[in-house]
Structure formats: structure tokens, C-alpha cells
Tab-separated table of C-alpha atoms in Angstrom:
chain	number	residue	atom	x	y	z
A	296	MET	CA	107.619	99.890	130.707
A	297	CYS	CA	107.883	96.455	132.361
A	298	PHE	CA	108.911	93.542	130.163
A	299	MET	CA	106.831	90.383	130.367
A	300	GLU	CA	108.720	87.250	131.270
A	301	LEU	CA	107.702	84.758	128.600
A	302	LYS	CA	108.545	81.075	128.549
A	303	GLU	CA	109.013	78.796	125.558
A	304	GLN	CA	105.385	77.741	125.963
A	305	ASP	CA	104.272	81.369	125.630
A	306	PHE	CA	106.259	81.895	122.454
A	307	LYS	CA	104.720	78.741	120.967
A	308	ILE	CA	101.197	80.000	121.654
A	309	LEU	CA	101.913	83.570	120.514
A	310	SER	CA	103.660	82.405	117.356
A	311	TYR	CA	100.810	80.098	116.355
A	312	LEU	CA	98.188	82.650	117.347
A	313	TYR	CA	99.916	85.443	115.420
A	314	HIS	CA	99.650	83.525	112.171
A	315	ASN	CA	96.384	81.680	112.826
A	316	ASN	CA	94.455	83.930	115.174
A	317	ARG	CA	91.012	82.945	113.865
A	318	GLU	CA	91.581	79.313	114.849
A	319	PRO	CA	89.517	78.000	117.798
A	320	ILE	CA	91.226	77.420	121.140
A	321	SER	CA	90.960	73.628	120.685
A	322	LYS	CA	93.016	73.774	117.471
A	323	ILE	CA	95.588	76.137	118.999
A	324	ALA	CA	95.896	73.790	121.985
A	325	LYS	CA	96.435	70.772	119.731
A	326	ALA	CA	99.061	72.565	117.628
A	327	CYS	CA	100.930	73.712	120.762
A	328	LYS	CA	100.453	70.389	122.598
A	329	LEU	CA	98.599	72.016	125.474
A	330	THR	CA	95.140	71.722	126.985
A	331	ARG	CA	92.237	73.998	126.088
A	332	ASP	CA	92.255	75.394	129.620
A	333	GLN	CA	95.964	76.226	129.434
A	334	VAL	CA	95.554	78.085	126.136
A	335	GLY	CA	92.391	79.866	127.313
A	336	TYR	CA	94.107	81.017	130.507
A	337	LYS	CA	97.191	82.221	128.623
A	338	LEU	CA	95.135	84.051	125.999
A	339	ASN	CA	93.137	85.908	128.660
A	340	LYS	CA	96.402	86.800	130.411
A	341	TYR	CA	97.951	88.216	127.214
A	342	ILE	CA	94.896	90.403	126.645
A	343	SER	CA	94.372	91.567	130.259
A	344	SER	CA	98.075	92.435	130.646
A	345	GLY	CA	97.994	94.570	127.484
A	346	LEU	CA	100.493	92.397	125.616
A	347	ILE	CA	97.836	91.784	122.956
A	348	VAL	CA	96.261	95.122	122.041
A	349	LYS	CA	94.070	94.038	119.140
A	350	PHE	CA	93.365	91.229	116.684
A	351	TYR	CA	93.020	92.886	113.279
A	352	THR	CA	92.289	91.842	109.708
A	353	ILE	CA	94.320	92.758	106.625
A	354	PHE	CA	92.431	93.697	103.478
A	355	ASN	CA	93.276	94.118	99.807
A	356	TYR	CA	92.427	97.789	99.316
A	357	LYS	CA	92.765	97.833	95.551
A	358	LYS	CA	90.129	95.118	95.284
A	359	ILE	CA	87.578	97.417	96.927
A	360	GLY	CA	88.441	100.592	95.046
A	361	TYR	CA	91.133	102.221	97.192
A	362	ASP	CA	94.224	102.583	95.000
A	363	CYS	CA	96.430	105.028	96.880
A	364	TYR	CA	98.296	103.712	99.936
A	365	SER	CA	100.543	106.368	101.468
A	366	VAL	CA	102.994	106.918	104.305
A	367	ILE	CA	102.965	110.497	105.598
A	368	LEU	CA	105.561	111.952	107.979
A	369	ILE	CA	104.720	115.257	109.624
A	370	LYS	CA	106.593	117.924	111.590
A	371	ALA	CA	104.336	120.306	113.514
A	372	THR	CA	104.433	122.737	116.419
A	373	ASN	CA	103.567	121.378	119.871
A	374	ASN	CA	100.173	123.109	120.023
A	375	SER	CA	99.010	122.002	116.574
A	376	LEU	CA	100.436	118.503	117.122
A	377	LYS	CA	98.151	117.868	120.104
A	378	GLU	CA	95.136	119.052	118.123
A	379	LEU	CA	96.138	116.960	115.109
A	380	GLU	CA	96.539	113.805	117.187
A	381	SER	CA	93.131	114.293	118.786
A	382	THR	CA	91.430	114.281	115.358
A	383	LEU	CA	93.520	111.662	113.550
A	384	GLU	CA	91.476	108.689	114.709
A	385	LYS	CA	88.317	110.220	113.219
A	386	SER	CA	89.852	110.257	109.731
A	387	LYS	CA	88.292	107.940	107.150
A	388	ASN	CA	91.766	107.546	105.618
A	389	LEU	CA	93.888	106.686	108.651
A	390	ILE	CA	95.069	103.073	108.975
A	391	SER	CA	97.541	103.636	111.807
A	392	TYR	CA	99.885	106.189	113.314
A	393	GLY	CA	102.659	106.498	115.838
A	394	LYS	CA	104.657	109.321	117.357
A	395	ALA	CA	108.032	109.848	115.690
A	396	PHE	CA	111.218	111.278	117.187
A	397	GLY	CA	113.782	113.411	115.394
A	398	LYS	CA	113.054	115.276	112.193
A	399	TYR	CA	109.351	114.303	112.190
A	400	ASP	CA	106.670	114.102	114.891
A	401	LEU	CA	104.155	111.665	113.391
A	402	TYR	CA	104.386	108.570	111.188
A	403	ILE	CA	101.039	107.931	109.490
A	404	ASN	CA	99.882	104.990	107.347
A	405	SER	CA	96.902	105.998	105.229
A	406	ILE	CA	94.690	104.855	102.354
A	407	PHE	CA	92.853	106.880	99.691
A	408	LYS	CA	90.656	106.176	96.692
A	409	ASP	CA	92.924	108.134	94.378
A	410	GLU	CA	95.588	110.842	94.102
A	411	LYS	CA	93.003	113.629	94.319
A	412	GLU	CA	91.685	112.399	97.654
A	413	LEU	CA	95.276	112.215	98.935
A	414	SER	CA	96.047	115.707	97.645
A	415	ASP	CA	92.908	117.141	99.276
A	416	TYR	CA	93.798	115.418	102.558
A	417	ILE	CA	97.317	116.919	102.579
A	418	SER	CA	95.982	120.371	101.656
A	419	ASN	CA	93.506	120.204	104.538
A	420	LEU	CA	96.258	119.246	106.998
A	421	ILE	CA	98.478	122.121	105.890
A	422	THR	CA	95.587	124.612	106.034
A	423	LYS	CA	94.187	123.483	109.391
A	424	TYR	CA	97.363	122.714	111.353
A	425	ASN	CA	100.690	124.472	111.729
A	426	ILE	CA	102.789	121.954	109.793
A	427	SER	CA	106.372	123.063	109.227
A	428	ASP	CA	107.536	120.056	107.181
A	429	TYR	CA	106.175	116.824	105.750
A	430	ILE	CA	106.857	114.127	103.194
A	431	VAL	CA	104.430	111.838	101.387
A	432	ILE	CA	105.653	108.400	100.343
A	433	LYS	CA	103.514	106.644	97.734
A	434	PRO	CA	104.455	102.952	97.454
A	435	TYR	CA	103.817	101.001	94.270
A	436	PHE	CA	104.949	97.851	96.103
A	437	ALA	CA	104.624	96.993	99.791
A	438	GLU	CA	104.942	93.773	101.770
A	439	LEU	CA	104.152	92.921	105.391
A	440	TYR	CA	106.185	90.139	107.003
A	441	PRO	CA	105.613	87.921	110.034
A	442	LEU	CA	107.457	88.539	113.297
A	443	LYS	CA	110.468	86.423	112.437
A	444	PHE	CA	111.849	86.291	115.958
A	445	PHE	CA	108.946	83.899	116.653
A	446	LYS	CA	110.968	81.479	114.485
A	447	VAL	CA	108.095	80.556	112.201
A	448	LYS	CA	108.821	78.346	109.218
A	449	GLU	CA	105.993	79.517	106.972
A	450	LYS	CA	106.665	82.685	104.981
A	451	ASN	CA	103.170	84.134	105.408
A	452	ASN	CA	103.988	87.453	103.716
A	453	PHE	CA	101.161	89.805	102.745
A	454	SER	CA	101.320	91.989	99.650
A	455	LEU	CA	99.823	95.289	100.845
A	456	VAL	CA	100.313	97.080	97.524
A	457	SER	CA	100.493	95.458	94.108
A	458	GLU	CA	100.468	96.936	90.649
A	459	SER	CA	97.014	95.828	89.489
A	460	GLU	CA	93.942	94.140	90.895
A	461	THR	CA	90.505	93.372	89.478
A	462	LYS	CA	88.077	95.444	91.510
A	463	ILE	CA	84.900	93.963	92.971
A	464	LYS	CA	81.742	95.620	94.287
A	465	LEU	CA	80.794	94.789	97.851
A	466	ASP	CA	77.172	94.549	98.918
A	467	GLU	CA	76.001	96.045	102.226
A	468	LYS	CA	76.063	92.677	104.013
A	469	GLU	CA	79.674	92.102	102.978
A	470	LYS	CA	80.615	95.568	104.249
A	471	LEU	CA	79.056	94.764	107.640
A	472	ILE	CA	81.025	91.506	107.820
A	473	LEU	CA	84.293	93.257	106.942
A	474	LYS	CA	83.634	95.939	109.579
A	475	ALA	CA	83.100	93.249	112.214
A	476	LEU	CA	86.329	91.502	111.203
A	477	GLU	CA	88.251	94.772	111.389
A	478	LYS	CA	86.911	95.524	114.839
A	479	ASP	CA	87.998	92.096	116.091
A	480	GLY	CA	89.975	89.801	113.791
A	481	ARG	CA	89.208	86.883	116.104
A	482	VAL	CA	85.447	87.422	116.323
A	483	LYS	CA	83.414	84.217	115.984
A	484	ILE	CA	80.846	83.700	113.235
A	485	ILE	CA	78.092	83.624	115.860
A	486	GLY	CA	79.334	86.987	117.148
A	487	ILE	CA	79.050	88.529	113.672
A	488	ALA	CA	75.577	86.977	113.345
A	489	LYS	CA	74.419	88.640	116.583
A	490	GLU	CA	75.867	91.992	115.520
A	491	THR	CA	74.523	91.991	111.955
A	492	GLY	CA	71.328	89.898	112.156
A	493	MET	CA	72.561	87.632	109.349
A	494	SER	CA	72.562	83.858	109.526
A	495	SER	CA	75.811	82.067	110.413
A	496	GLU	CA	75.582	80.097	107.162
A	497	LEU	CA	75.423	83.274	105.054
A	498	ILE	CA	78.288	84.881	106.974
A	499	LEU	CA	80.508	81.819	106.543
A	500	TYR	CA	79.696	81.710	102.822
A	501	LYS	CA	80.473	85.424	102.425
A	502	ILE	CA	83.776	85.200	104.333
A	503	ARG	CA	84.959	82.245	102.246
A	504	LYS	CA	83.962	84.107	99.080
A	505	LEU	CA	85.866	87.233	100.162
A	506	GLN	CA	88.925	85.145	101.057
A	507	LYS	CA	88.809	83.387	97.672
A	508	GLU	CA	88.559	86.743	95.904
A	509	LYS	CA	91.524	87.941	98.043
A	510	VAL	CA	89.621	90.829	99.585
A	511	ILE	CA	90.476	89.339	102.987
A	512	LEU	CA	94.210	88.625	102.952
A	513	GLY	CA	94.619	87.361	106.494
A	514	SER	CA	94.981	88.572	110.049
A	515	ARG	CA	97.590	89.760	112.497
A	516	ILE	CA	97.912	90.758	116.146
A	517	GLN	CA	98.819	94.213	117.399
A	518	PHE	CA	101.227	93.521	120.257
A	519	ASN	CA	102.564	95.986	122.762
A	520	MET	CA	106.083	95.282	121.537
A	521	GLU	CA	107.675	97.208	124.403
A	522	LYS	CA	106.421	94.466	126.719
A	523	LEU	CA	108.451	92.047	124.604
A	524	GLY	CA	111.495	94.329	124.822
A	525	TYR	CA	111.363	95.650	121.244
A	526	SER	CA	111.381	99.155	119.752
A	527	LEU	CA	110.088	100.217	116.332
A	528	SER	CA	112.046	102.223	113.749
A	529	ALA	CA	111.767	103.118	110.081
A	530	LEU	CA	114.620	103.479	107.621
A	531	LEU	CA	113.904	106.063	104.925
A	532	ILE	CA	116.205	105.008	102.102
A	533	ASN	CA	117.027	106.547	98.758
A	534	ILE	CA	118.943	104.267	96.403
A	535	GLN	CA	120.295	105.808	93.234
A	536	GLY	CA	119.838	103.503	90.275
A	537	LEU	CA	117.241	101.180	91.812
A	538	SER	CA	117.238	98.653	88.960
A	539	ASN	CA	114.975	95.604	88.777
A	540	LEU	CA	117.927	93.474	89.900
A	541	ASN	CA	118.469	95.700	92.947
A	542	LYS	CA	114.771	95.574	93.754
A	543	GLU	CA	114.894	91.778	93.833
A	544	LYS	CA	118.008	91.873	96.048
A	545	LEU	CA	116.199	94.226	98.401
A	546	LYS	CA	113.078	92.035	98.526
A	547	LYS	CA	115.156	88.948	99.268
A	548	PHE	CA	117.037	90.715	102.060
A	549	THR	CA	113.945	92.147	103.769
A	550	ARG	CA	112.009	88.869	103.498
A	551	GLU	CA	114.847	87.064	105.270
A	552	SER	CA	115.944	89.686	107.812
A	553	LYS	CA	114.863	88.729	111.338
A	554	ASN	CA	114.148	92.350	112.277
A	555	VAL	CA	112.299	93.681	109.214
A	556	ILE	CA	108.479	93.653	109.401
A	557	SER	CA	107.641	95.601	106.230
A	558	MET	CA	109.215	97.026	103.101
A	559	SER	CA	107.844	99.509	100.573
A	560	LEU	CA	109.138	100.753	97.238
A	561	SER	CA	108.003	104.232	96.262
A	562	VAL	CA	107.839	106.401	93.166
A	563	THR	CA	108.846	109.361	95.340
A	564	GLN	CA	111.970	109.993	97.408
A	565	PRO	CA	112.846	108.196	99.590
A	566	ASN	CA	112.284	105.327	97.177
A	567	CYS	CA	112.357	102.649	99.876
A	568	VAL	CA	110.983	102.430	103.424
A	569	ILE	CA	111.890	99.593	105.770
A	570	GLN	CA	110.193	99.140	109.145
A	571	LEU	CA	111.897	96.997	111.769
A	572	PHE	CA	111.548	95.883	115.359
A	573	HIS	CA	114.801	95.774	117.314
A	574	LYS	CA	115.926	95.061	120.853
A	575	ASP	CA	118.884	97.446	120.737
A	576	ASN	CA	120.739	99.908	118.503
A	577	GLN	CA	123.149	97.235	117.327
A	578	GLU	CA	120.354	95.390	115.514
A	579	VAL	CA	119.537	98.584	113.598
A	580	LYS	CA	123.238	99.094	112.813
A	581	ASP	CA	123.483	95.528	111.491
A	582	VAL	CA	120.624	96.125	109.059
A	583	VAL	CA	122.175	99.409	107.856
A	584	ILE	CA	125.625	97.797	107.441
A	585	LYS	CA	124.133	94.987	105.332
A	586	LEU	CA	122.242	97.474	103.166
A	587	LYS	CA	125.373	99.553	102.584
A	588	GLU	CA	127.334	96.446	101.646
A	589	MET	CA	124.569	95.274	99.326
A	590	PHE	CA	124.423	98.607	97.514
A	591	LYS	CA	128.072	99.634	97.715
A	592	GLU	CA	128.049	100.388	93.972
A	593	ASN	CA	125.133	102.803	94.393
A	594	GLU	CA	124.736	106.150	96.080
A	595	LEU	CA	122.771	105.369	99.217
A	596	ASN	CA	121.128	107.768	101.682
A	597	ILE	CA	119.500	106.446	104.873
A	598	ASP	CA	117.552	108.410	107.488
A	599	LEU	CA	116.484	106.720	110.717
A	600	VAL	CA	113.090	107.564	112.222
A	601	LEU	CA	112.361	106.280	115.723
A	602	ILE	CA	108.672	105.490	116.157
A	603	ASP	CA	106.570	105.025	119.248
A	604	GLN	CA	104.331	101.986	119.418
A	605	GLU	CA	101.439	102.383	116.967
A	606	GLU	CA	98.763	104.031	119.072
A	607	TYR	CA	95.866	103.177	116.833
A	608	ILE	CA	95.099	100.643	114.094
A	609	ASN	CA	91.978	100.624	111.926
A	610	THR	CA	92.535	98.630	108.749
A	611	LEU	CA	89.129	99.627	107.366
A	612	PRO	CA	88.711	103.331	108.186
A	613	PHE	CA	86.485	104.297	105.259
A	614	PHE	CA	83.477	102.073	106.070
């Protein structure tokens, strides 16, 4: 994998775009003190080179009746693994997945309406594929953080899982709009209008309504992080005696750590999962050392899972 040589100008554009990717090119250019042509050229280059894989939208699943967010790690035989991978992207529950290395072969982020749908999904996997080992992590709290190495000042954290939300019922037009936003988080209103046959005025009204109701949380960019020189890993952590005070310490640490991109707290073991991007092994070691120091009074078990770049992201698989 060849790294892309990026200049300060590139990091300015990518940083702004990452946190404001629905903004028009003129606004991005103004914020970055560049011309429209410069930003347009750079944006096309990022996409054509494969640095930007996808613009995607983040949704509040509980608001639309999907209460069970899960992380599933699977160990399977080589033959069944190939078959499993070929069918994963057709699943109405799959948000994203990546190949894992070590104890597990796949790292899967998934969403279900309830525990029964999750249980049926796992039973089907075990029945259909030769799975030798797996774990299911069911977070009751999960946060997604910005890429902090972009040196952004705004916090811009997204709460992926919260304890309670007032559910709303979407009409068919709203579902079409959400599907268009999932397909391309940067799609223009006029593009959605052409695809759906709705008026631009109605689409704009609906999007603002869905943002106000916190169905649409925001947007992100799927980068090919290897082109930026970063690898992805997950720390599967079990902390004995995870008190409310320790939870707050953990949240503070992960929100501030320059490498951490997400953190989940689970009712099952491991009771914490931290995902991080890192340039080398030392950055992973530094995170582990800080965690051990922070919880030196507690029994702490940490397993490291190396993950390939996420091969597929669909933040709205069930529509």
C-alpha cells in the first residue's frame, strides 16, 4: 500500500470536510482560504485516488425502532469464511465489517430491532457456517469520535448508543431521503429530488425535521486509512469493578486520546471495547499503558484484535 503525500493544505481540507462534508465547495474553500477550483480539484483527487472511499451518514437507530447495536467477532474455517464474507453485505443487519487477525477472523458491527432478532441472526450463522468460536458484545453506551490527528478543536462526538430515546415513525418519503443520504452523505438536495421525484423544498424540510428530531446525527467520511499510514485495532477490555466513577474516567480518557475513534461499554464480557487508529505499535502500547495505570486498583484484562480496513459500510442496512 502506497502512502499519499499530503501537505498542510490537504489536511486543512480533509479536516474541514470530515466534519462538514455536506457543505458546498464554496464554503469549504472559504473556511480553508482556498479557491473553489483548488478545493474541487483536491476533492476529485481524494476520491479518484481511493483516499476517500465513501461519504456516509450517521443515524440514531433507537429513534427508528432498532434497539440492539452489537459487535460480533467470529472465528471460522477458511472455506466457510469465504462463503460468509460473500453473503455479509446482503444482510439487513450489517453496518460494517473488517477482517480480523489473531483469535478471530471477522469484526462485525451490526444493528437489530431487538434481542430476538439478534439471537436468530447468531443461530443462523452457527447453523449455516462452520463457526468454531464467536463473541457477541452488546453495548449500552457507545460513542464515535472525530479523527483527532486532524487537530480539530470542536468535539463533534456522536452518541451511537444511549439508554433511552423517544421513537418516531418515518413515512415512506422520509425513508427514501434517508436511503439517499446513506448511499452518499454528500448528495445534493437536487440529487435526492431527481432520485425520489420529490420537490427540493419538501426534501429540505424533511431533512431539517429529521435533524431536529436527532434521527440524522451527522456525517463522516470513510477513508482508506492505510493511505494515510494508519492501521486499525480494537482493544477488548474487561475491567473488574467498573463503577460509575471508573466509567467517567474511561469516557474522559477516550474522548481525549488522539488515537481512539470509538468506545463502547457492554453488559457482556468484555465490558469495554476501544477502537483506535495508530501509525505504529508504540501508539497502541501507549494507550494500553495509560489504561493499566488508570485502573491499577482493578483487575484488568486486555486482548488486542488487529483489524483490516473496513471493507464495507452501510449505516442503514434494513431499509
